[in-house]
PDB file of C-alpha atoms in Angstrom:
ATOM      1  CA  MET Q   1       0.000   0.000   0.000  1.00  0.00           C
ATOM      2  CA  THR Q   2       1.690   3.175  -1.183  1.00  0.00           C
ATOM      3  CA  GLY Q   3       0.975   6.825  -1.862  1.00  0.00           C
ATOM      4  CA  ARG Q   4      -0.672   8.081   1.307  1.00  0.00           C
ATOM      5  CA  LYS Q   5      -3.066  10.928   0.537  1.00  0.00           C
ATOM      6  CA  ILE Q   6      -4.513  13.999   2.233  1.00  0.00           C
ATOM      7  CA  ILE Q   7      -8.165  14.605   1.391  1.00  0.00           C
ATOM      8  CA  ALA Q   8      -9.623  18.050   2.075  1.00  0.00           C
ATOM      9  CA  CYS Q   9     -13.262  17.836   3.135  1.00  0.00           C
ATOM     10  CA  LEU Q  10     -16.039  20.333   2.518  1.00  0.00           C
ATOM     11  CA  ASP Q  11     -19.182  19.602   4.555  1.00  0.00           C
ATOM     12  CA  ILE Q  12     -22.013  21.441   2.808  1.00  0.00           C
ATOM     13  CA  ASP Q  13     -25.294  22.708   4.256  1.00  0.00           C
ATOM     14  CA  HIS Q  14     -27.509  25.325   2.614  1.00  0.00           C
ATOM     15  CA  ARG Q  15     -24.856  25.613  -0.125  1.00  0.00           C
ATOM     16  CA  ARG Q  16     -22.187  26.774   2.348  1.00  0.00           C
ATOM     17  CA  VAL Q  17     -19.209  25.030   3.967  1.00  0.00           C
ATOM     18  CA  VAL Q  18     -19.990  24.199   7.587  1.00  0.00           C
ATOM     19  CA  LYS Q  19     -18.393  22.311  10.465  1.00  0.00           C
ATOM     20  CA  GLY Q  20     -19.494  21.180  13.903  1.00  0.00           C
ATOM     21  CA  LYS Q  21     -18.416  18.834  16.675  1.00  0.00           C
ATOM     22  CA  LYS Q  22     -19.807  15.302  16.790  1.00  0.00           C
ATOM     23  CA  PHE Q  23     -22.322  16.466  14.156  1.00  0.00           C
ATOM     24  CA  GLN Q  24     -23.666  19.171  16.515  1.00  0.00           C
ATOM     25  CA  ASP Q  25     -23.217  22.965  16.837  1.00  0.00           C
ATOM     26  CA  VAL Q  26     -22.718  23.347  13.103  1.00  0.00           C
ATOM     27  CA  LYS Q  27     -21.283  26.716  12.021  1.00  0.00           C
ATOM     28  CA  GLU Q  28     -21.049  28.299   8.597  1.00  0.00           C
ATOM     29  CA  LEU Q  29     -17.460  28.783   7.449  1.00  0.00           C
ATOM     30  CA  GLY Q  30     -17.322  29.862   3.826  1.00  0.00           C
ATOM     31  CA  ASP Q  31     -17.980  29.490   0.119  1.00  0.00           C
ATOM     32  CA  PRO Q  32     -17.391  25.953  -1.183  1.00  0.00           C
ATOM     33  CA  LEU Q  33     -16.079  26.984  -4.596  1.00  0.00           C
ATOM     34  CA  GLU Q  34     -13.536  29.377  -3.103  1.00  0.00           C
ATOM     35  CA  LEU Q  35     -12.356  26.820  -0.554  1.00  0.00           C
ATOM     36  CA  ALA Q  36     -12.141  24.072  -3.176  1.00  0.00           C
ATOM     37  CA  LYS Q  37      -9.807  26.202  -5.285  1.00  0.00           C
ATOM     38  CA  LYS Q  38      -7.813  27.227  -2.207  1.00  0.00           C
ATOM     39  CA  TYR Q  39      -7.229  23.692  -0.971  1.00  0.00           C
ATOM     40  CA  GLU Q  40      -6.256  22.449  -4.415  1.00  0.00           C
ATOM     41  CA  ALA Q  41      -3.736  25.272  -4.730  1.00  0.00           C
ATOM     42  CA  GLU Q  42      -2.337  24.518  -1.282  1.00  0.00           C
ATOM     43  CA  GLY Q  43      -1.692  20.851  -2.051  1.00  0.00           C
ATOM     44  CA  ALA Q  44      -4.688  18.639  -1.273  1.00  0.00           C
ATOM     45  CA  ASP Q  45      -4.450  15.306  -3.088  1.00  0.00           C
ATOM     46  CA  GLU Q  46      -8.211  14.979  -3.368  1.00  0.00           C
ATOM     47  CA  LEU Q  47     -11.294  16.978  -2.426  1.00  0.00           C
ATOM     48  CA  VAL Q  48     -14.540  15.611  -1.024  1.00  0.00           C
ATOM     49  CA  PHE Q  49     -17.872  17.426  -1.120  1.00  0.00           C
ATOM     50  CA  TYR Q  50     -20.314  16.089   1.477  1.00  0.00           C
ATOM     51  CA  ASP Q  51     -23.851  17.436   1.345  1.00  0.00           C
ATOM     52  CA  ILE Q  52     -24.568  16.666   5.001  1.00  0.00           C
ATOM     53  CA  SER Q  53     -28.277  17.496   4.987  1.00  0.00           C
ATOM     54  CA  ALA Q  54     -29.463  16.121   1.626  1.00  0.00           C
ATOM     55  CA  SER Q  55     -30.470  12.697   2.954  1.00  0.00           C
ATOM     56  CA  VAL Q  56     -31.956  14.056   6.178  1.00  0.00           C
ATOM     57  CA  GLN Q  57     -34.000  16.640   4.263  1.00  0.00           C
ATOM     58  CA  GLN Q  58     -34.799  14.092   1.533  1.00  0.00           C
ATOM     59  CA  ARG Q  59     -33.789  16.458  -1.244  1.00  0.00           C
ATOM     60  CA  GLY Q  60     -31.587  16.225  -4.293  1.00  0.00           C
ATOM     61  CA  MET Q  61     -27.959  17.227  -4.596  1.00  0.00           C
ATOM     62  CA  PHE Q  62     -26.749  20.742  -5.424  1.00  0.00           C
ATOM     63  CA  LEU Q  63     -25.767  19.630  -8.914  1.00  0.00           C
ATOM     64  CA  ASP Q  64     -24.987  23.146 -10.147  1.00  0.00           C
ATOM     65  CA  LEU Q  65     -22.545  23.671  -7.275  1.00  0.00           C
ATOM     66  CA  ILE Q  66     -20.973  20.265  -7.826  1.00  0.00           C
ATOM     67  CA  ARG Q  67     -20.567  21.111 -11.516  1.00  0.00           C
ATOM     68  CA  GLN Q  68     -18.925  24.467 -10.719  1.00  0.00           C
ATOM     69  CA  ILE Q  69     -16.391  22.841  -8.433  1.00  0.00           C
ATOM     70  CA  GLY Q  70     -15.747  19.938 -10.799  1.00  0.00           C
ATOM     71  CA  GLU Q  71     -14.983  22.362 -13.612  1.00  0.00           C
ATOM     72  CA  SER Q  72     -12.692  24.473 -11.405  1.00  0.00           C
ATOM     73  CA  ILE Q  73     -10.306  21.888  -9.959  1.00  0.00           C
ATOM     74  CA  LYS Q  74      -8.095  19.191 -11.435  1.00  0.00           C
ATOM     75  CA  ILE Q  75      -7.503  16.966  -8.409  1.00  0.00           C
ATOM     76  CA  PRO Q  76      -9.832  13.969  -7.901  1.00  0.00           C
ATOM     77  CA  PHE Q  77     -13.237  15.186  -6.772  1.00  0.00           C
ATOM     78  CA  ILE Q  78     -15.433  13.040  -4.516  1.00  0.00           C
ATOM     79  CA  VAL Q  79     -19.140  13.748  -4.045  1.00  0.00           C
ATOM     80  CA  GLY Q  80     -21.341  12.377  -1.264  1.00  0.00           C
ATOM     81  CA  GLY Q  81     -24.654  13.141   0.393  1.00  0.00           C
ATOM     82  CA  GLY Q  82     -28.059  12.446  -1.072  1.00  0.00           C
ATOM     83  CA  ILE Q  83     -26.853   9.477  -3.136  1.00  0.00           C
ATOM     84  CA  GLN Q  84     -29.844   7.157  -2.839  1.00  0.00           C
ATOM     85  CA  THR Q  85     -30.159   5.523  -6.247  1.00  0.00           C
ATOM     86  CA  LEU Q  86     -28.119   4.516  -9.277  1.00  0.00           C
ATOM     87  CA  SER Q  87     -29.589   7.549 -11.018  1.00  0.00           C
ATOM     88  CA  ASP Q  88     -28.110   9.769  -8.283  1.00  0.00           C
ATOM     89  CA  VAL Q  89     -24.700   8.190  -8.872  1.00  0.00           C
ATOM     90  CA  GLU Q  90     -25.050   8.937 -12.575  1.00  0.00           C
ATOM     91  CA  LEU Q  91     -26.070  12.548 -11.913  1.00  0.00           C
ATOM     92  CA  ALA Q  92     -23.103  13.131  -9.613  1.00  0.00           C
ATOM     93  CA  ILE Q  93     -20.631  11.678 -12.111  1.00  0.00           C
ATOM     94  CA  GLU Q  94     -22.163  13.628 -14.985  1.00  0.00           C
ATOM     95  CA  ALA Q  95     -21.835  16.782 -12.880  1.00  0.00           C
ATOM     96  CA  GLY Q  96     -18.105  16.209 -12.443  1.00  0.00           C
ATOM     97  CA  ALA Q  97     -17.532  13.717  -9.627  1.00  0.00           C
ATOM     98  CA  ASP Q  98     -14.545  11.429 -10.144  1.00  0.00           C
ATOM     99  CA  LYS Q  99     -15.755   9.262  -7.263  1.00  0.00           C
ATOM    100  CA  VAL Q 100     -19.096   8.951  -5.496  1.00  0.00           C
ATOM    101  CA  SER Q 101     -19.332   8.355  -1.761  1.00  0.00           C
ATOM    102  CA  ILE Q 102     -22.449   6.474  -0.653  1.00  0.00           C
ATOM    103  CA  ASN Q 103     -23.660   6.345   2.947  1.00  0.00           C
ATOM    104  CA  SER Q 104     -27.378   6.172   3.786  1.00  0.00           C
ATOM    105  CA  GLY Q 105     -28.288   4.993   0.295  1.00  0.00           C
ATOM    106  CA  ALA Q 106     -26.209   1.846   0.823  1.00  0.00           C
ATOM    107  CA  LEU Q 107     -27.697   1.279   4.278  1.00  0.00           C
ATOM    108  CA  LYS Q 108     -31.185   1.305   2.750  1.00  0.00           C
ATOM    109  CA  ASN Q 109     -30.186  -0.700  -0.309  1.00  0.00           C
ATOM    110  CA  PRO Q 110     -26.812  -2.478  -0.092  1.00  0.00           C
ATOM    111  CA  ASP Q 111     -27.193  -3.628  -3.704  1.00  0.00           C
ATOM    112  CA  LEU Q 112     -26.669   0.000  -4.735  1.00  0.00           C
ATOM    113  CA  LEU Q 113     -22.938  -0.549  -4.148  1.00  0.00           C
ATOM    114  CA  ARG Q 114     -22.958  -3.570  -6.442  1.00  0.00           C
ATOM    115  CA  GLU Q 115     -25.020  -1.861  -9.135  1.00  0.00           C
ATOM    116  CA  ALA Q 116     -22.874   1.284  -9.068  1.00  0.00           C
ATOM    117  CA  SER Q 117     -19.561  -0.571  -9.091  1.00  0.00           C
ATOM    118  CA  GLU Q 118     -20.684  -2.792 -11.956  1.00  0.00           C
ATOM    119  CA  ARG Q 119     -21.634   0.222 -14.035  1.00  0.00           C
ATOM    120  CA  TYR Q 120     -18.816   2.640 -13.167  1.00  0.00           C
ATOM    121  CA  GLY Q 121     -16.078   0.449 -11.709  1.00  0.00           C
ATOM    122  CA  SER Q 122     -15.298  -0.085  -8.042  1.00  0.00           C
ATOM    123  CA  SER Q 123     -12.525   2.528  -8.127  1.00  0.00           C
ATOM    124  CA  ARG Q 124     -15.194   5.228  -8.464  1.00  0.00           C
ATOM    125  CA  ILE Q 125     -17.512   3.931  -5.744  1.00  0.00           C
ATOM    126  CA  MET Q 126     -16.815   4.613  -2.074  1.00  0.00           C
ATOM    127  CA  LEU Q 127     -18.708   3.604   1.033  1.00  0.00           C
ATOM    128  CA  SER Q 128     -18.846   6.225   3.760  1.00  0.00           C
ATOM    129  CA  MET Q 129     -19.862   5.171   7.242  1.00  0.00           C
ATOM    130  CA  ASP Q 130     -20.398   7.135  10.437  1.00  0.00           C
ATOM    131  CA  VAL Q 131     -19.410   5.044  13.422  1.00  0.00           C
ATOM    132  CA  SER Q 132     -19.730   5.331  17.196  1.00  0.00           C
ATOM    133  CA  GLN Q 133     -18.771   2.969  20.001  1.00  0.00           C
ATOM    134  CA  SER Q 134     -21.526   1.445  22.122  1.00  0.00           C
ATOM    135  CA  GLU Q 135     -21.347   1.025  25.881  1.00  0.00           C
ATOM    136  CA  SER Q 136     -20.387  -2.600  25.305  1.00  0.00           C
ATOM    137  CA  GLY Q 137     -17.441  -1.508  23.170  1.00  0.00           C
ATOM    138  CA  GLN Q 138     -18.906  -2.562  19.839  1.00  0.00           C
ATOM    139  CA  TRP Q 139     -18.444  -0.210  16.904  1.00  0.00           C
ATOM    140  CA  MET Q 140     -21.867   0.587  15.461  1.00  0.00           C
ATOM    141  CA  VAL Q 141     -22.907   2.234  12.187  1.00  0.00           C
ATOM    142  CA  PHE Q 142     -25.126   5.304  12.491  1.00  0.00           C
ATOM    143  CA  ALA Q 143     -27.448   6.936   9.950  1.00  0.00           C
ATOM    144  CA  LYS Q 144     -29.207  10.286   9.553  1.00  0.00           C
ATOM    145  CA  ALA Q 145     -26.199  12.493  10.357  1.00  0.00           C
ATOM    146  CA  GLY Q 146     -25.229  10.347  13.320  1.00  0.00           C
ATOM    147  CA  ASN Q 147     -28.635  10.413  14.972  1.00  0.00           C
ATOM    148  CA  GLU Q 148     -29.852   6.875  14.319  1.00  0.00           C
ATOM    149  CA  ASP Q 149     -28.151   3.680  15.464  1.00  0.00           C
ATOM    150  CA  THR Q 150     -28.679   1.185  12.655  1.00  0.00           C
ATOM    151  CA  GLY Q 151     -27.798  -1.788  14.853  1.00  0.00           C
ATOM    152  CA  MET Q 152     -25.155  -2.783  12.273  1.00  0.00           C
ATOM    153  CA  ASP Q 153     -21.645  -3.744  13.292  1.00  0.00           C
ATOM    154  CA  ALA Q 154     -19.160  -1.450  11.517  1.00  0.00           C
ATOM    155  CA  ILE Q 155     -16.565  -4.138  10.844  1.00  0.00           C
ATOM    156  CA  GLU Q 156     -19.113  -6.508   9.334  1.00  0.00           C
ATOM    157  CA  TRP Q 157     -20.587  -3.683   7.240  1.00  0.00           C
ATOM    158  CA  ALA Q 158     -17.130  -2.847   5.883  1.00  0.00           C
ATOM    159  CA  LYS Q 159     -16.593  -6.470   4.870  1.00  0.00           C
ATOM    160  CA  GLU Q 160     -19.991  -6.648   3.198  1.00  0.00           C
ATOM    161  CA  ALA Q 161     -19.390  -3.380   1.339  1.00  0.00           C
ATOM    162  CA  GLU Q 162     -16.136  -4.711  -0.077  1.00  0.00           C
ATOM    163  CA  GLN Q 163     -17.873  -7.880  -1.257  1.00  0.00           C
ATOM    164  CA  LEU Q 164     -20.591  -5.789  -2.890  1.00  0.00           C
ATOM    165  CA  GLY Q 165     -18.027  -3.832  -4.878  1.00  0.00           C
ATOM    166  CA  ALA Q 166     -17.040  -0.727  -2.933  1.00  0.00           C
ATOM    167  CA  GLY Q 167     -13.511   0.258  -3.902  1.00  0.00           C
ATOM    168  CA  GLU Q 168     -12.739   2.419  -0.892  1.00  0.00           C
ATOM    169  CA  ILE Q 169     -14.230   3.075   2.568  1.00  0.00           C
ATOM    170  CA  VAL Q 170     -14.376   6.326   4.529  1.00  0.00           C
ATOM    171  CA  VAL Q 171     -14.446   5.524   8.245  1.00  0.00           C
ATOM    172  CA  ASN Q 172     -15.714   8.531  10.174  1.00  0.00           C
ATOM    173  CA  CYS Q 173     -15.626   8.297  13.962  1.00  0.00           C
ATOM    174  CA  ILE Q 174     -18.558  10.331  15.283  1.00  0.00           C
ATOM    175  CA  ASP Q 175     -17.025  10.445  18.765  1.00  0.00           C
ATOM    176  CA  GLU Q 176     -13.982  12.305  17.417  1.00  0.00           C
ATOM    177  CA  ASP Q 177     -15.631  14.346  14.661  1.00  0.00           C
ATOM    178  CA  GLY Q 178     -14.516  17.984  14.861  1.00  0.00           C
ATOM    179  CA  MET Q 179     -12.861  17.468  18.266  1.00  0.00           C
ATOM    180  CA  ARG Q 180      -9.296  17.741  16.903  1.00  0.00           C
ATOM    181  CA  ASN Q 181      -7.980  15.174  19.400  1.00  0.00           C
ATOM    182  CA  GLY Q 182      -6.691  12.794  16.750  1.00  0.00           C
ATOM    183  CA  TYR Q 183      -8.211   9.992  14.702  1.00  0.00           C
ATOM    184  CA  ASN Q 184      -9.568   6.952  16.486  1.00  0.00           C
ATOM    185  CA  LEU Q 185      -6.705   4.603  15.713  1.00  0.00           C
ATOM    186  CA  GLU Q 186      -8.437   1.545  17.144  1.00  0.00           C
ATOM    187  CA  LEU Q 187     -11.458   1.890  14.876  1.00  0.00           C
ATOM    188  CA  THR Q 188      -9.358   2.779  11.842  1.00  0.00           C
ATOM    189  CA  SER Q 189      -7.096  -0.235  12.379  1.00  0.00           C
ATOM    190  CA  LEU Q 190      -9.983  -2.631  12.912  1.00  0.00           C
ATOM    191  CA  VAL Q 191     -11.635  -1.642   9.655  1.00  0.00           C
ATOM    192  CA  ALA Q 192      -8.409  -1.412   7.652  1.00  0.00           C
ATOM    193  CA  ASN Q 193      -7.308  -4.861   8.825  1.00  0.00           C
ATOM    194  CA  SER Q 194     -10.665  -6.434   7.985  1.00  0.00           C
ATOM    195  CA  VAL Q 195     -10.731  -5.486   4.298  1.00  0.00           C
ATOM    196  CA  SER Q 196      -8.265  -5.339   1.408  1.00  0.00           C
ATOM    197  CA  ILE Q 197      -9.529  -2.093  -0.164  1.00  0.00           C
ATOM    198  CA  PRO Q 198      -8.164   1.357   0.808  1.00  0.00           C
ATOM    199  CA  ILE Q 199      -9.448   3.040   3.961  1.00  0.00           C
ATOM    200  CA  VAL Q 200      -9.844   6.779   4.535  1.00  0.00           C
ATOM    201  CA  ALA Q 201      -9.482   7.812   8.191  1.00  0.00           C
ATOM    202  CA  SER Q 202     -11.953  10.530   9.146  1.00  0.00           C
ATOM    203  CA  GLY Q 203     -12.891  12.416  12.284  1.00  0.00           C
ATOM    204  CA  GLY Q 204     -10.451  14.015  14.707  1.00  0.00           C
ATOM    205  CA  ALA Q 205      -7.503  15.541  12.851  1.00  0.00           C
ATOM    206  CA  GLY Q 206      -6.082  18.386  14.934  1.00  0.00           C
ATOM    207  CA  ASN Q 207      -2.433  18.714  13.909  1.00  0.00           C
ATOM    208  CA  ALA Q 208       0.273  17.219  11.717  1.00  0.00           C
ATOM    209  CA  GLN Q 209       1.183  14.632  14.361  1.00  0.00           C
ATOM    210  CA  HIS Q 210      -2.278  13.135  14.063  1.00  0.00           C
ATOM    211  CA  ILE Q 211      -1.638  12.548  10.367  1.00  0.00           C
ATOM    212  CA  ARG Q 212       1.675  10.913  11.198  1.00  0.00           C
ATOM    213  CA  ASP Q 213       0.021   8.739  13.843  1.00  0.00           C
ATOM    214  CA  VAL Q 214      -2.737   7.431  11.606  1.00  0.00           C
ATOM    215  CA  PHE Q 215      -0.306   6.540   8.830  1.00  0.00           C
ATOM    216  CA  GLU Q 216       2.290   5.005  11.161  1.00  0.00           C
ATOM    217  CA  GLU Q 217      -0.097   3.076  13.397  1.00  0.00           C
ATOM    218  CA  THR Q 218      -2.831   1.967  10.983  1.00  0.00           C
ATOM    219  CA  ASN Q 219      -3.107   0.760   7.410  1.00  0.00           C
ATOM    220  CA  ALA Q 220      -5.218   3.749   6.367  1.00  0.00           C
ATOM    221  CA  GLN Q 221      -4.399   4.861   2.843  1.00  0.00           C
ATOM    222  CA  SER Q 222      -5.756   8.398   3.206  1.00  0.00           C
ATOM    223  CA  ALA Q 223      -6.496  10.958   5.902  1.00  0.00           C
ATOM    224  CA  LEU Q 224      -9.488  13.258   5.627  1.00  0.00           C
ATOM    225  CA  VAL Q 225      -9.091  16.753   7.106  1.00  0.00           C
ATOM    226  CA  ALA Q 226     -11.622  19.535   7.559  1.00  0.00           C
ATOM    227  CA  SER Q 227     -11.727  21.863  10.570  1.00  0.00           C
ATOM    228  CA  VAL Q 228      -7.935  22.101  10.924  1.00  0.00           C
ATOM    229  CA  LEU Q 229      -7.878  23.595   7.430  1.00  0.00           C
ATOM    230  CA  HIS Q 230     -10.978  25.737   7.778  1.00  0.00           C
ATOM    231  CA  PHE Q 231      -9.707  27.344  10.997  1.00  0.00           C
ATOM    232  CA  GLY Q 232      -6.111  27.695   9.805  1.00  0.00           C
ATOM    233  CA  ILE Q 233      -4.713  25.446  12.538  1.00  0.00           C
ATOM    234  CA  VAL Q 234      -2.389  23.583  10.199  1.00  0.00           C
ATOM    235  CA  SER Q 235      -1.503  24.020   6.538  1.00  0.00           C
ATOM    236  CA  LEU Q 236      -1.751  21.460   3.778  1.00  0.00           C
ATOM    237  CA  ASP Q 237       1.944  22.040   3.139  1.00  0.00           C
ATOM    238  CA  ASP Q 238       2.705  20.884   6.696  1.00  0.00           C
ATOM    239  CA  LEU Q 239       0.512  17.818   6.262  1.00  0.00           C
ATOM    240  CA  GLN Q 240       2.112  16.929   2.942  1.00  0.00           C
ATOM    241  CA  GLN Q 241       5.532  17.227   4.564  1.00  0.00           C
ATOM    242  CA  VAL Q 242       4.487  14.502   7.005  1.00  0.00           C
ATOM    243  CA  VAL Q 243       3.495  12.293   4.074  1.00  0.00           C
ATOM    244  CA  LYS Q 244       6.810  12.895   2.303  1.00  0.00           C
ATOM    245  CA  GLU Q 245       8.879  12.203   5.413  1.00  0.00           C
ATOM    246  CA  GLY Q 246       7.290   8.851   6.292  1.00  0.00           C
ATOM    247  CA  SER Q 247       7.823   5.425   4.819  1.00  0.00           C
ATOM    248  CA  TYR Q 248       4.894   3.882   6.771  1.00  0.00           C
ATOM    249  CA  GLY Q 249       5.993   0.362   6.008  1.00  0.00           C
ATOM    250  CA  ASP Q 250       5.608   0.734   2.225  1.00  0.00           C
TER     251      ASP Q 250
END
């Protein structure tokens, strides 16, 4: 496994970039098109656009905004949020998405992963899952912006998603989301060691050391960063320096 990547994340609500903590206290932070261009220029390897309220509000994607961003950047562009059907996957790709990240749509209809990967190739289809630890210590998958416990075991869901055709999995730890205390290395390792496809660590990045930790101590292929960029806590140049300095067992 080579080529560790830094993925800049834009959480979108009401057509603006927002960020909260553990999916709560969400604050507006800026214009998505401007930030997309900024993070590409500063060295992000990929950019992900997550429409965090599309599924909850049961509305379609902001296709015009996705198209504007897709036309304005050259790095791989990932789109997620509101992807419920194969038609939604098609719309996102036609609007400029290089990859499509599916969360609630796959929970409702796991075959969507198979159908999408068969049509577009597994390399363009990602599973995104929001995970929290139960009192018993089990890692559970949550839906509806982290508000609904699905009763599904996260490790088993990751394995099933790989079998269905997902080519990559974003593992977002709700308990660490926006807290900037570091990624949950236990969860990331458990998922990464249970599948053979690349894993994106998400939730908790607070400094460059956290990037180093997740690449040194887990088999995650990529690290997703959001609030540390939005609030200017660390630069993409600093994060890329960490990637360049490490061998991470490759």
